[in-house]
mmCIF file with all atom_site columns, C-alpha atoms in Angstrom:
data_model
loop_
_atom_site.group_PDB
_atom_site.id
_atom_site.type_symbol
_atom_site.label_atom_id
_atom_site.label_alt_id
_atom_site.label_comp_id
_atom_site.label_asym_id
_atom_site.label_entity_id
_atom_site.label_seq_id
_atom_site.pdbx_PDB_ins_code
_atom_site.Cartn_x
_atom_site.Cartn_y
_atom_site.Cartn_z
_atom_site.occupancy
_atom_site.B_iso_or_equiv
_atom_site.pdbx_formal_charge
_atom_site.auth_seq_id
_atom_site.auth_comp_id
_atom_site.auth_asym_id
_atom_site.auth_atom_id
_atom_site.pdbx_PDB_model_num
ATOM 1   C CA . ALA Z 1 1   ? -125.878 -130.986 51.995 1.00 0.00 ? 1   ALA Z CA 1
ATOM 2   C CA . VAL Z 1 2   ? -122.263 -131.020 50.620 1.00 0.00 ? 2   VAL Z CA 1
ATOM 3   C CA . LYS Z 1 3   ? -120.973 -134.622 49.467 1.00 0.00 ? 3   LYS Z CA 1
ATOM 4   C CA . SER Z 1 4   ? -117.616 -135.959 50.398 1.00 0.00 ? 4   SER Z CA 1
ATOM 5   C CA . ASP Z 1 5   ? -114.979 -137.190 47.786 1.00 0.00 ? 5   ASP Z CA 1
ATOM 6   C CA . ILE Z 1 6   ? -115.566 -140.681 49.248 1.00 0.00 ? 6   ILE Z CA 1
ATOM 7   C CA . GLU Z 1 7   ? -119.247 -140.561 48.380 1.00 0.00 ? 7   GLU Z CA 1
ATOM 8   C CA . ILE Z 1 8   ? -118.997 -139.227 44.955 1.00 0.00 ? 8   ILE Z CA 1
ATOM 9   C CA . PRO Z 1 9   ? -117.802 -142.317 43.036 1.00 0.00 ? 9   PRO Z CA 1
ATOM 10  C CA . TYR Z 1 10  ? -120.980 -144.248 44.526 1.00 0.00 ? 10  TYR Z CA 1
ATOM 11  C CA . ILE Z 1 11  ? -123.262 -141.356 43.556 1.00 0.00 ? 11  ILE Z CA 1
ATOM 12  C CA . GLU Z 1 12  ? -121.669 -141.340 39.965 1.00 0.00 ? 12  GLU Z CA 1
ATOM 13  C CA . LYS Z 1 13  ? -122.227 -145.073 39.461 1.00 0.00 ? 13  LYS Z CA 1
ATOM 14  C CA . ALA Z 1 14  ? -125.914 -144.735 40.755 1.00 0.00 ? 14  ALA Z CA 1
ATOM 15  C CA . PHE Z 1 15  ? -126.517 -141.963 38.163 1.00 0.00 ? 15  PHE Z CA 1
ATOM 16  C CA . SER Z 1 16  ? -124.753 -144.038 35.370 1.00 0.00 ? 16  SER Z CA 1
ATOM 17  C CA . ILE Z 1 17  ? -127.037 -146.963 36.094 1.00 0.00 ? 17  ILE Z CA 1
ATOM 18  C CA . ALA Z 1 18  ? -130.185 -144.826 35.697 1.00 0.00 ? 18  ALA Z CA 1
ATOM 19  C CA . GLU Z 1 19  ? -128.963 -143.459 32.433 1.00 0.00 ? 19  GLU Z CA 1
ATOM 20  C CA . GLU Z 1 20  ? -128.270 -147.066 31.039 1.00 0.00 ? 20  GLU Z CA 1
ATOM 21  C CA . ALA Z 1 21  ? -131.694 -148.061 32.297 1.00 0.00 ? 21  ALA Z CA 1
ATOM 22  C CA . MET Z 1 22  ? -133.274 -145.109 30.438 1.00 0.00 ? 22  MET Z CA 1
ATOM 23  C CA . LYS Z 1 23  ? -131.536 -146.207 27.119 1.00 0.00 ? 23  LYS Z CA 1
ATOM 24  C CA . ALA Z 1 24  ? -132.974 -149.629 27.691 1.00 0.00 ? 24  ALA Z CA 1
ATOM 25  C CA . ALA Z 1 25  ? -136.313 -148.252 28.149 1.00 0.00 ? 25  ALA Z CA 1
ATOM 26  C CA . VAL Z 1 26  ? -136.162 -146.150 25.138 1.00 0.00 ? 26  VAL Z CA 1
ATOM 27  C CA . ALA Z 1 27  ? -134.808 -149.068 23.004 1.00 0.00 ? 27  ALA Z CA 1
ATOM 28  C CA . ALA Z 1 28  ? -137.733 -151.274 24.230 1.00 0.00 ? 28  ALA Z CA 1
ATOM 29  C CA . VAL Z 1 29  ? -140.402 -148.821 22.787 1.00 0.00 ? 29  VAL Z CA 1
ATOM 30  C CA . THR Z 1 30  ? -142.491 -150.430 19.830 1.00 0.00 ? 30  THR Z CA 1
ATOM 31  C CA . GLU Z 1 31  ? -145.862 -150.089 18.550 1.00 0.00 ? 31  GLU Z CA 1
ATOM 32  C CA . GLY Z 1 32  ? -148.274 -152.159 21.028 1.00 0.00 ? 32  GLY Z CA 1
ATOM 33  C CA . ILE Z 1 33  ? -145.907 -152.450 23.955 1.00 0.00 ? 33  ILE Z CA 1
ATOM 34  C CA . ALA Z 1 34  ? -147.419 -151.882 27.348 1.00 0.00 ? 34  ALA Z CA 1
ATOM 35  C CA . GLU Z 1 35  ? -146.105 -149.181 29.655 1.00 0.00 ? 35  GLU Z CA 1
ATOM 36  C CA . TYR Z 1 36  ? -145.256 -151.934 32.272 1.00 0.00 ? 36  TYR Z CA 1
ATOM 37  C CA . GLU Z 1 37  ? -143.194 -153.711 29.681 1.00 0.00 ? 37  GLU Z CA 1
ATOM 38  C CA . ILE Z 1 38  ? -141.017 -150.611 28.947 1.00 0.00 ? 38  ILE Z CA 1
ATOM 39  C CA . GLU Z 1 39  ? -140.527 -150.231 32.766 1.00 0.00 ? 39  GLU Z CA 1
ATOM 40  C CA . ALA Z 1 40  ? -139.462 -153.975 33.064 1.00 0.00 ? 40  ALA Z CA 1
ATOM 41  C CA . ALA Z 1 41  ? -136.666 -153.395 30.432 1.00 0.00 ? 41  ALA Z CA 1
ATOM 42  C CA . ALA Z 1 42  ? -135.320 -150.530 32.516 1.00 0.00 ? 42  ALA Z CA 1
ATOM 43  C CA . ARG Z 1 43  ? -135.513 -152.522 35.717 1.00 0.00 ? 43  ARG Z CA 1
ATOM 44  C CA . ILE Z 1 44  ? -133.685 -155.494 34.273 1.00 0.00 ? 44  ILE Z CA 1
ATOM 45  C CA . ARG Z 1 45  ? -131.008 -153.389 32.957 1.00 0.00 ? 45  ARG Z CA 1
ATOM 46  C CA . MET Z 1 46  ? -130.582 -151.725 36.398 1.00 0.00 ? 46  MET Z CA 1
ATOM 47  C CA . LEU Z 1 47  ? -130.041 -155.090 37.950 1.00 0.00 ? 47  LEU Z CA 1
ATOM 48  C CA . GLU Z 1 48  ? -127.547 -156.303 35.347 1.00 0.00 ? 48  GLU Z CA 1
ATOM 49  C CA . LEU Z 1 49  ? -125.534 -153.263 36.237 1.00 0.00 ? 49  LEU Z CA 1
ATOM 50  C CA . GLY Z 1 50  ? -125.509 -153.778 40.033 1.00 0.00 ? 50  GLY Z CA 1
ATOM 51  C CA . ALA Z 1 51  ? -128.296 -151.731 41.307 1.00 0.00 ? 51  ALA Z CA 1
ATOM 52  C CA . GLU Z 1 52  ? -129.554 -152.885 44.800 1.00 0.00 ? 52  GLU Z CA 1
ATOM 53  C CA . GLY Z 1 53  ? -133.018 -151.636 44.244 1.00 0.00 ? 53  GLY Z CA 1
ATOM 54  C CA . VAL Z 1 54  ? -134.833 -148.297 43.527 1.00 0.00 ? 54  VAL Z CA 1
ATOM 55  C CA . PRO Z 1 55  ? -135.377 -145.015 45.419 1.00 0.00 ? 55  PRO Z CA 1
ATOM 56  C CA . TYR Z 1 56  ? -139.025 -144.823 44.263 1.00 0.00 ? 56  TYR Z CA 1
ATOM 57  C CA . PRO Z 1 57  ? -141.264 -146.942 42.183 1.00 0.00 ? 57  PRO Z CA 1
ATOM 58  C CA . PRO Z 1 58  ? -140.217 -146.315 38.543 1.00 0.00 ? 58  PRO Z CA 1
ATOM 59  C CA . TRP Z 1 59  ? -143.035 -145.715 35.973 1.00 0.00 ? 59  TRP Z CA 1
ATOM 60  C CA . VAL Z 1 60  ? -143.680 -145.212 32.281 1.00 0.00 ? 60  VAL Z CA 1
ATOM 61  C CA . CYS Z 1 61  ? -146.919 -143.310 31.273 1.00 0.00 ? 61  CYS Z CA 1
ATOM 62  C CA . SER Z 1 62  ? -148.139 -142.335 27.805 1.00 0.00 ? 62  SER Z CA 1
ATOM 63  C CA . GLY Z 1 63  ? -150.935 -140.541 26.112 1.00 0.00 ? 63  GLY Z CA 1
ATOM 64  C CA . GLU Z 1 64  ? -153.377 -139.174 28.372 1.00 0.00 ? 64  GLU Z CA 1
ATOM 65  C CA . ASN Z 1 65  ? -151.638 -140.657 31.401 1.00 0.00 ? 65  ASN Z CA 1
ATOM 66  C CA . THR Z 1 66  ? -148.657 -138.183 30.985 1.00 0.00 ? 66  THR Z CA 1
ATOM 67  C CA . VAL Z 1 67  ? -150.820 -135.347 32.435 1.00 0.00 ? 67  VAL Z CA 1
ATOM 68  C CA . TYR Z 1 68  ? -150.051 -136.906 36.106 1.00 0.00 ? 68  TYR Z CA 1
ATOM 69  C CA . SER Z 1 69  ? -146.944 -135.789 37.791 1.00 0.00 ? 69  SER Z CA 1
ATOM 70  C CA . LEU Z 1 70  ? -146.715 -139.096 39.742 1.00 0.00 ? 70  LEU Z CA 1
ATOM 71  C CA . CYS Z 1 71  ? -148.224 -142.122 38.175 1.00 0.00 ? 71  CYS Z CA 1
ATOM 72  C CA . ARG Z 1 72  ? -147.924 -145.965 37.842 1.00 0.00 ? 72  ARG Z CA 1
ATOM 73  C CA . SER Z 1 73  ? -147.017 -147.985 34.619 1.00 0.00 ? 73  SER Z CA 1
ATOM 74  C CA . SER Z 1 74  ? -150.313 -149.293 33.317 1.00 0.00 ? 74  SER Z CA 1
ATOM 75  C CA . GLU Z 1 75  ? -151.394 -151.848 30.617 1.00 0.00 ? 75  GLU Z CA 1
ATOM 76  C CA . ARG Z 1 76  ? -151.927 -149.084 28.303 1.00 0.00 ? 76  ARG Z CA 1
ATOM 77  C CA . ARG Z 1 77  ? -150.179 -149.841 24.925 1.00 0.00 ? 77  ARG Z CA 1
ATOM 78  C CA . ILE Z 1 78  ? -148.100 -147.432 22.874 1.00 0.00 ? 78  ILE Z CA 1
ATOM 79  C CA . ARG Z 1 79  ? -149.681 -145.889 19.853 1.00 0.00 ? 79  ARG Z CA 1
ATOM 80  C CA . PRO Z 1 80  ? -148.340 -143.572 17.009 1.00 0.00 ? 80  PRO Z CA 1
ATOM 81  C CA . GLY Z 1 81  ? -148.540 -139.944 18.005 1.00 0.00 ? 81  GLY Z CA 1
ATOM 82  C CA . ASP Z 1 82  ? -148.176 -140.752 21.908 1.00 0.00 ? 82  ASP Z CA 1
ATOM 83  C CA . LEU Z 1 83  ? -146.098 -138.825 24.179 1.00 0.00 ? 83  LEU Z CA 1
ATOM 84  C CA . VAL Z 1 84  ? -144.287 -141.173 26.421 1.00 0.00 ? 84  VAL Z CA 1
ATOM 85  C CA . GLN Z 1 85  ? -142.715 -140.302 29.719 1.00 0.00 ? 85  GLN Z CA 1
ATOM 86  C CA . CYS Z 1 86  ? -140.173 -142.429 31.512 1.00 0.00 ? 86  CYS Z CA 1
ATOM 87  C CA . THR Z 1 87  ? -139.390 -141.921 35.369 1.00 0.00 ? 87  THR Z CA 1
ATOM 88  C CA . ILE Z 1 88  ? -136.491 -144.198 36.257 1.00 0.00 ? 88  ILE Z CA 1
ATOM 89  C CA . GLY Z 1 89  ? -134.408 -144.351 39.528 1.00 0.00 ? 89  GLY Z CA 1
ATOM 90  C CA . SER Z 1 90  ? -131.678 -146.709 40.804 1.00 0.00 ? 90  SER Z CA 1
ATOM 91  C CA . LYS Z 1 91  ? -129.973 -147.204 44.007 1.00 0.00 ? 91  LYS Z CA 1
ATOM 92  C CA . TYR Z 1 92  ? -126.280 -148.156 44.455 1.00 0.00 ? 92  TYR Z CA 1
ATOM 93  C CA . LEU Z 1 93  ? -124.771 -148.850 47.682 1.00 0.00 ? 93  LEU Z CA 1
ATOM 94  C CA . GLY Z 1 94  ? -127.373 -146.811 49.298 1.00 0.00 ? 94  GLY Z CA 1
ATOM 95  C CA . TYR Z 1 95  ? -127.088 -143.659 46.869 1.00 0.00 ? 95  TYR Z CA 1
ATOM 96  C CA . CYS Z 1 96  ? -129.908 -142.614 44.418 1.00 0.00 ? 96  CYS Z CA 1
ATOM 97  C CA . GLY Z 1 97  ? -129.536 -142.044 40.716 1.00 0.00 ? 97  GLY Z CA 1
ATOM 98  C CA . ASN Z 1 98  ? -132.515 -140.386 39.055 1.00 0.00 ? 98  ASN Z CA 1
ATOM 99  C CA . MET Z 1 99  ? -133.461 -139.643 35.409 1.00 0.00 ? 99  MET Z CA 1
ATOM 100 C CA . CYS Z 1 100 ? -136.656 -138.627 33.710 1.00 0.00 ? 100 CYS Z CA 1
ATOM 101 C CA . ARG Z 1 101 ? -137.346 -137.961 29.962 1.00 0.00 ? 101 ARG Z CA 1
ATOM 102 C CA . ALA Z 1 102 ? -140.288 -137.637 27.700 1.00 0.00 ? 102 ALA Z CA 1
ATOM 103 C CA . PHE Z 1 103 ? -140.403 -138.263 23.871 1.00 0.00 ? 103 PHE Z CA 1
ATOM 104 C CA . SER Z 1 104 ? -143.024 -138.946 21.248 1.00 0.00 ? 104 SER Z CA 1
ATOM 105 C CA . TYR Z 1 105 ? -143.524 -142.237 19.430 1.00 0.00 ? 105 TYR Z CA 1
ATOM 106 C CA . GLY Z 1 106 ? -143.926 -140.773 15.960 1.00 0.00 ? 106 GLY Z CA 1
ATOM 107 C CA . PRO Z 1 107 ? -144.417 -137.243 15.107 1.00 0.00 ? 107 PRO Z CA 1
ATOM 108 C CA . ILE Z 1 108 ? -144.695 -134.809 18.210 1.00 0.00 ? 108 ILE Z CA 1
ATOM 109 C CA . PRO Z 1 109 ? -147.937 -133.051 18.610 1.00 0.00 ? 109 PRO Z CA 1
ATOM 110 C CA . ASP Z 1 110 ? -147.425 -129.250 18.367 1.00 0.00 ? 110 ASP Z CA 1
ATOM 111 C CA . ALA Z 1 111 ? -148.474 -128.735 22.039 1.00 0.00 ? 111 ALA Z CA 1
ATOM 112 C CA . ALA Z 1 112 ? -146.217 -131.298 23.316 1.00 0.00 ? 112 ALA Z CA 1
ATOM 113 C CA . ARG Z 1 113 ? -143.289 -129.907 21.391 1.00 0.00 ? 113 ARG Z CA 1
ATOM 114 C CA . THR Z 1 114 ? -143.912 -126.493 22.798 1.00 0.00 ? 114 THR Z CA 1
ATOM 115 C CA . LEU Z 1 115 ? -144.012 -127.922 26.371 1.00 0.00 ? 115 LEU Z CA 1
ATOM 116 C CA . MET Z 1 116 ? -140.726 -129.847 25.746 1.00 0.00 ? 116 MET Z CA 1
ATOM 117 C CA . GLU Z 1 117 ? -138.971 -126.812 24.461 1.00 0.00 ? 117 GLU Z CA 1
ATOM 118 C CA . ALA Z 1 118 ? -139.861 -124.971 27.561 1.00 0.00 ? 118 ALA Z CA 1
ATOM 119 C CA . VAL Z 1 119 ? -138.814 -127.823 29.739 1.00 0.00 ? 119 VAL Z CA 1
ATOM 120 C CA . LEU Z 1 120 ? -135.424 -128.128 27.939 1.00 0.00 ? 120 LEU Z CA 1
ATOM 121 C CA . GLU Z 1 121 ? -134.832 -124.257 28.017 1.00 0.00 ? 121 GLU Z CA 1
ATOM 122 C CA . SER Z 1 122 ? -135.418 -124.431 31.841 1.00 0.00 ? 122 SER Z CA 1
ATOM 123 C CA . THR Z 1 123 ? -133.062 -127.371 32.220 1.00 0.00 ? 123 THR Z CA 1
ATOM 124 C CA . GLU Z 1 124 ? -130.329 -125.657 30.240 1.00 0.00 ? 124 GLU Z CA 1
ATOM 125 C CA . TYR Z 1 125 ? -130.968 -122.442 32.323 1.00 0.00 ? 125 TYR Z CA 1
ATOM 126 C CA . ALA Z 1 126 ? -130.374 -124.555 35.414 1.00 0.00 ? 126 ALA Z CA 1
ATOM 127 C CA . LEU Z 1 127 ? -127.335 -126.079 34.121 1.00 0.00 ? 127 LEU Z CA 1
ATOM 128 C CA . SER Z 1 128 ? -125.731 -122.816 33.397 1.00 0.00 ? 128 SER Z CA 1
ATOM 129 C CA . THR Z 1 129 ? -126.794 -120.983 36.556 1.00 0.00 ? 129 THR Z CA 1
ATOM 130 C CA . ILE Z 1 130 ? -126.265 -123.480 39.379 1.00 0.00 ? 130 ILE Z CA 1
ATOM 131 C CA . LYS Z 1 131 ? -122.700 -122.717 40.705 1.00 0.00 ? 131 LYS Z CA 1
ATOM 132 C CA . PRO Z 1 132 ? -120.984 -121.967 44.011 1.00 0.00 ? 132 PRO Z CA 1
ATOM 133 C CA . GLY Z 1 133 ? -121.753 -118.539 45.421 1.00 0.00 ? 133 GLY Z CA 1
ATOM 134 C CA . VAL Z 1 134 ? -125.047 -118.267 43.898 1.00 0.00 ? 134 VAL Z CA 1
ATOM 135 C CA . ARG Z 1 135 ? -128.207 -117.933 46.008 1.00 0.00 ? 135 ARG Z CA 1
ATOM 136 C CA . ALA Z 1 136 ? -130.938 -120.672 45.523 1.00 0.00 ? 136 ALA Z CA 1
ATOM 137 C CA . SER Z 1 137 ? -133.744 -118.134 45.278 1.00 0.00 ? 137 SER Z CA 1
ATOM 138 C CA . ASP Z 1 138 ? -131.865 -116.172 42.416 1.00 0.00 ? 138 ASP Z CA 1
ATOM 139 C CA . VAL Z 1 139 ? -131.766 -119.536 40.367 1.00 0.00 ? 139 VAL Z CA 1
ATOM 140 C CA . PHE Z 1 140 ? -135.629 -119.905 40.915 1.00 0.00 ? 140 PHE Z CA 1
ATOM 141 C CA . ALA Z 1 141 ? -136.342 -116.290 39.889 1.00 0.00 ? 141 ALA Z CA 1
ATOM 142 C CA . GLY Z 1 142 ? -134.694 -116.764 36.436 1.00 0.00 ? 142 GLY Z CA 1
ATOM 143 C CA . TYR Z 1 143 ? -136.403 -120.030 36.043 1.00 0.00 ? 143 TYR Z CA 1
ATOM 144 C CA . TYR Z 1 144 ? -139.941 -118.552 36.722 1.00 0.00 ? 144 TYR Z CA 1
ATOM 145 C CA . ARG Z 1 145 ? -139.221 -115.916 34.126 1.00 0.00 ? 145 ARG Z CA 1
ATOM 146 C CA . ILE Z 1 146 ? -138.812 -118.686 31.591 1.00 0.00 ? 146 ILE Z CA 1
ATOM 147 C CA . LEU Z 1 147 ? -142.108 -120.103 32.577 1.00 0.00 ? 147 LEU Z CA 1
ATOM 148 C CA . GLU Z 1 148 ? -143.965 -116.674 32.215 1.00 0.00 ? 148 GLU Z CA 1
ATOM 149 C CA . LYS Z 1 149 ? -142.401 -116.289 28.769 1.00 0.00 ? 149 LYS Z CA 1
ATOM 150 C CA . TYR Z 1 150 ? -144.169 -119.642 27.785 1.00 0.00 ? 150 TYR Z CA 1
ATOM 151 C CA . GLY Z 1 151 ? -147.388 -118.913 29.691 1.00 0.00 ? 151 GLY Z CA 1
ATOM 152 C CA . TYR Z 1 152 ? -146.586 -121.863 31.983 1.00 0.00 ? 152 TYR Z CA 1
ATOM 153 C CA . GLU Z 1 153 ? -146.004 -120.201 35.385 1.00 0.00 ? 153 GLU Z CA 1
ATOM 154 C CA . LYS Z 1 154 ? -149.144 -121.660 36.950 1.00 0.00 ? 154 LYS Z CA 1
ATOM 155 C CA . PHE Z 1 155 ? -148.327 -125.239 35.854 1.00 0.00 ? 155 PHE Z CA 1
ATOM 156 C CA . THR Z 1 156 ? -145.198 -125.879 37.651 1.00 0.00 ? 156 THR Z CA 1
ATOM 157 C CA . LEU Z 1 157 ? -145.109 -127.759 40.959 1.00 0.00 ? 157 LEU Z CA 1
ATOM 158 C CA . TYR Z 1 158 ? -141.713 -126.382 42.330 1.00 0.00 ? 158 TYR Z CA 1
ATOM 159 C CA . GLY Z 1 159 ? -138.410 -124.903 41.547 1.00 0.00 ? 159 GLY Z CA 1
ATOM 160 C CA . PRO Z 1 160 ? -135.857 -126.298 38.927 1.00 0.00 ? 160 PRO Z CA 1
ATOM 161 C CA . ALA Z 1 161 ? -133.816 -128.536 41.257 1.00 0.00 ? 161 ALA Z CA 1
ATOM 162 C CA . HIS Z 1 162 ? -133.607 -130.157 44.487 1.00 0.00 ? 162 HIS Z CA 1
ATOM 163 C CA . GLY Z 1 163 ? -130.954 -131.961 46.645 1.00 0.00 ? 163 GLY Z CA 1
ATOM 164 C CA . THR Z 1 164 ? -130.515 -135.709 46.458 1.00 0.00 ? 164 THR Z CA 1
ATOM 165 C CA . GLY Z 1 165 ? -128.055 -138.361 47.768 1.00 0.00 ? 165 GLY Z CA 1
ATOM 166 C CA . TYR Z 1 166 ? -128.987 -141.158 50.073 1.00 0.00 ? 166 TYR Z CA 1
ATOM 167 C CA . TYR Z 1 167 ? -132.618 -140.254 49.761 1.00 0.00 ? 167 TYR Z CA 1
ATOM 168 C CA . GLU Z 1 168 ? -134.057 -139.255 46.352 1.00 0.00 ? 168 GLU Z CA 1
ATOM 169 C CA . VAL Z 1 169 ? -135.061 -135.801 47.842 1.00 0.00 ? 169 VAL Z CA 1
ATOM 170 C CA . GLU Z 1 170 ? -132.865 -134.293 50.492 1.00 0.00 ? 170 GLU Z CA 1
ATOM 171 C CA . GLY Z 1 171 ? -134.346 -130.757 50.944 1.00 0.00 ? 171 GLY Z CA 1
ATOM 172 C CA . LEU Z 1 172 ? -132.211 -128.155 49.389 1.00 0.00 ? 172 LEU Z CA 1
ATOM 173 C CA . TRP Z 1 173 ? -135.134 -126.925 47.145 1.00 0.00 ? 173 TRP Z CA 1
ATOM 174 C CA . LEU Z 1 174 ? -134.137 -124.189 44.763 1.00 0.00 ? 174 LEU Z CA 1
ATOM 175 C CA . SER Z 1 175 ? -137.355 -122.299 45.502 1.00 0.00 ? 175 SER Z CA 1
ATOM 176 C CA . LYS Z 1 176 ? -138.621 -118.772 45.826 1.00 0.00 ? 176 LYS Z CA 1
ATOM 177 C CA . GLU Z 1 177 ? -138.000 -118.714 49.638 1.00 0.00 ? 177 GLU Z CA 1
ATOM 178 C CA . ALA Z 1 178 ? -134.609 -120.656 49.545 1.00 0.00 ? 178 ALA Z CA 1
ATOM 179 C CA . GLN Z 1 179 ? -131.895 -118.288 50.797 1.00 0.00 ? 179 GLN Z CA 1
ATOM 180 C CA . PHE Z 1 180 ? -129.079 -120.764 51.113 1.00 0.00 ? 180 PHE Z CA 1
ATOM 181 C CA . ILE Z 1 181 ? -125.847 -120.298 49.031 1.00 0.00 ? 181 ILE Z CA 1
ATOM 182 C CA . ILE Z 1 182 ? -124.843 -123.139 46.480 1.00 0.00 ? 182 ILE Z CA 1
ATOM 183 C CA . GLN Z 1 183 ? -121.489 -124.646 47.477 1.00 0.00 ? 183 GLN Z CA 1
ATOM 184 C CA . GLU Z 1 184 ? -119.026 -126.958 45.674 1.00 0.00 ? 184 GLU Z CA 1
ATOM 185 C CA . ASN Z 1 185 ? -119.851 -130.566 46.069 1.00 0.00 ? 185 ASN Z CA 1
ATOM 186 C CA . MET Z 1 186 ? -123.650 -130.098 46.550 1.00 0.00 ? 186 MET Z CA 1
ATOM 187 C CA . LEU Z 1 187 ? -125.571 -132.775 44.624 1.00 0.00 ? 187 LEU Z CA 1
ATOM 188 C CA . PHE Z 1 188 ? -128.875 -131.669 42.824 1.00 0.00 ? 188 PHE Z CA 1
ATOM 189 C CA . ASN Z 1 189 ? -131.501 -133.262 40.595 1.00 0.00 ? 189 ASN Z CA 1
ATOM 190 C CA . ILE Z 1 190 ? -132.373 -130.761 38.026 1.00 0.00 ? 190 ILE Z CA 1
ATOM 191 C CA . ASP Z 1 191 ? -136.137 -131.743 37.926 1.00 0.00 ? 191 ASP Z CA 1
ATOM 192 C CA . ILE Z 1 192 ? -138.528 -129.811 35.622 1.00 0.00 ? 192 ILE Z CA 1
ATOM 193 C CA . TRP Z 1 193 ? -141.998 -130.870 35.735 1.00 0.00 ? 193 TRP Z CA 1
ATOM 194 C CA . LEU Z 1 194 ? -144.528 -128.906 33.560 1.00 0.00 ? 194 LEU Z CA 1
ATOM 195 C CA . SER Z 1 195 ? -148.063 -129.584 32.246 1.00 0.00 ? 195 SER Z CA 1
ATOM 196 C CA . ASP Z 1 196 ? -150.402 -127.688 30.115 1.00 0.00 ? 196 ASP Z CA 1
ATOM 197 C CA . GLY Z 1 197 ? -153.514 -129.655 31.141 1.00 0.00 ? 197 GLY Z CA 1
ATOM 198 C CA . THR Z 1 198 ? -153.381 -132.142 28.282 1.00 0.00 ? 198 THR Z CA 1
ATOM 199 C CA . TYR Z 1 199 ? -149.695 -133.161 28.307 1.00 0.00 ? 199 TYR Z CA 1
ATOM 200 C CA . GLY Z 1 200 ? -147.289 -133.458 31.108 1.00 0.00 ? 200 GLY Z CA 1
ATOM 201 C CA . MET Z 1 201 ? -143.624 -134.214 31.259 1.00 0.00 ? 201 MET Z CA 1
ATOM 202 C CA . ARG Z 1 202 ? -140.668 -134.321 33.575 1.00 0.00 ? 202 ARG Z CA 1
ATOM 203 C CA . PHE Z 1 203 ? -137.046 -134.018 32.537 1.00 0.00 ? 203 PHE Z CA 1
ATOM 204 C CA . GLU Z 1 204 ? -134.779 -134.845 35.481 1.00 0.00 ? 204 GLU Z CA 1
ATOM 205 C CA . GLU Z 1 205 ? -131.090 -135.617 35.781 1.00 0.00 ? 205 GLU Z CA 1
ATOM 206 C CA . GLY Z 1 206 ? -128.163 -135.311 38.358 1.00 0.00 ? 206 GLY Z CA 1
ATOM 207 C CA . VAL Z 1 207 ? -125.340 -132.689 38.653 1.00 0.00 ? 207 VAL Z CA 1
ATOM 208 C CA . ILE Z 1 208 ? -122.614 -132.258 41.101 1.00 0.00 ? 208 ILE Z CA 1
ATOM 209 C CA . VAL Z 1 209 ? -121.453 -128.706 41.730 1.00 0.00 ? 209 VAL Z CA 1
ATOM 210 C CA . THR Z 1 210 ? -117.736 -128.047 40.934 1.00 0.00 ? 210 THR Z CA 1
ATOM 211 C CA . GLU Z 1 211 ? -115.575 -125.023 41.369 1.00 0.00 ? 211 GLU Z CA 1
ATOM 212 C CA . LYS Z 1 212 ? -116.968 -123.292 38.325 1.00 0.00 ? 212 LYS Z CA 1
ATOM 213 C CA . GLY Z 1 213 ? -120.243 -124.685 37.586 1.00 0.00 ? 213 GLY Z CA 1
ATOM 214 C CA . VAL Z 1 214 ? -121.686 -128.145 37.505 1.00 0.00 ? 214 VAL Z CA 1
ATOM 215 C CA . ARG Z 1 215 ? -120.786 -131.634 36.234 1.00 0.00 ? 215 ARG Z CA 1
ATOM 216 C CA . GLU Z 1 216 ? -123.480 -133.519 34.639 1.00 0.00 ? 216 GLU Z CA 1
ATOM 217 C CA . LEU Z 1 217 ? -123.994 -137.067 35.701 1.00 0.00 ? 217 LEU Z CA 1
ATOM 218 C CA . ASN Z 1 218 ? -126.515 -138.386 33.064 1.00 0.00 ? 218 ASN Z CA 1
ATOM 219 C CA . PRO Z 1 219 ? -127.201 -136.107 30.124 1.00 0.00 ? 219 PRO Z CA 1
ATOM 220 C CA . ALA Z 1 220 ? -128.465 -138.683 27.556 1.00 0.00 ? 220 ALA Z CA 1
ATOM 221 C CA . PHE Z 1 221 ? -131.684 -137.845 25.527 1.00 0.00 ? 221 PHE Z CA 1
ATOM 222 C CA . ARG Z 1 222 ? -131.711 -134.245 26.665 1.00 0.00 ? 222 ARG Z CA 1
ATOM 223 C CA . GLU Z 1 223 ? -133.523 -133.141 23.349 1.00 0.00 ? 223 GLU Z CA 1
ATOM 224 C CA . VAL Z 1 224 ? -136.683 -132.822 21.660 1.00 0.00 ? 224 VAL Z CA 1
ATOM 225 C CA . MET Z 1 225 ? -136.887 -136.451 20.784 1.00 0.00 ? 225 MET Z CA 1
ATOM 226 C CA . SER Z 1 226 ? -139.339 -138.556 18.556 1.00 0.00 ? 226 SER Z CA 1
ATOM 227 C CA . LEU Z 1 227 ? -138.860 -142.311 17.873 1.00 0.00 ? 227 LEU Z CA 1
ATOM 228 C CA . GLU Z 1 228 ? -139.350 -143.637 14.376 1.00 0.00 ? 228 GLU Z CA 1
ATOM 229 C CA . HIS Z 1 229 ? -142.159 -146.215 13.881 1.00 0.00 ? 229 HIS Z CA 1
ATOM 230 C CA . ARG Z 1 230 ? -141.008 -149.713 15.305 1.00 0.00 ? 230 ARG Z CA 1
ATOM 231 C CA . THR Z 1 231 ? -142.891 -152.993 15.303 1.00 0.00 ? 231 THR Z CA 1
ATOM 232 C CA . ARG Z 1 232 ? -141.959 -156.171 17.462 1.00 0.00 ? 232 ARG Z CA 1
#
């Protein structure tokens, strides 16, 4: 549950690789590119940076495919107005680095923008609330209040974060029933998945608990993001 000082540099590297792979995936998006081709760009970059593999099969989904919490990259090709979801994980010397982001190709549909705003507010809440001495269930309670404000409380799968490290999920769910107290050097994925039944998205990134809060490991693209029209 609590990571040692020896482990942390390897953990930081794993998350850094995931972030660079995400940047490669975003840079690869053009009109007409297939989901699996975007995934390939991320995988190539991970290997170039020394990843030994992946903690789970990464995927890219778009359009109607984003409604699924877990998915596979398909042959579907990106079109203007699509919501695109990238879910990328790397493994470095046994440790997992995870990152998920959603963005639109072209203008963001109104419903997707609202969903993205709720996800980002939940992420920022978790970043500001996870700290030593806080009870896990208290973090969940505040997260649930945000969902109620948007009307999404029935569309979440779990709490706002879970433990990670040598495995992509190592228990320590910040859930309604979780009574453990957060401690310095715990490692979490802030992992927000929401769906409105038409669109779905996951924002996920790593944080290490410090003396006063958290240190963010891969914060790139934490924003409401749309890509301008690109052609190959």
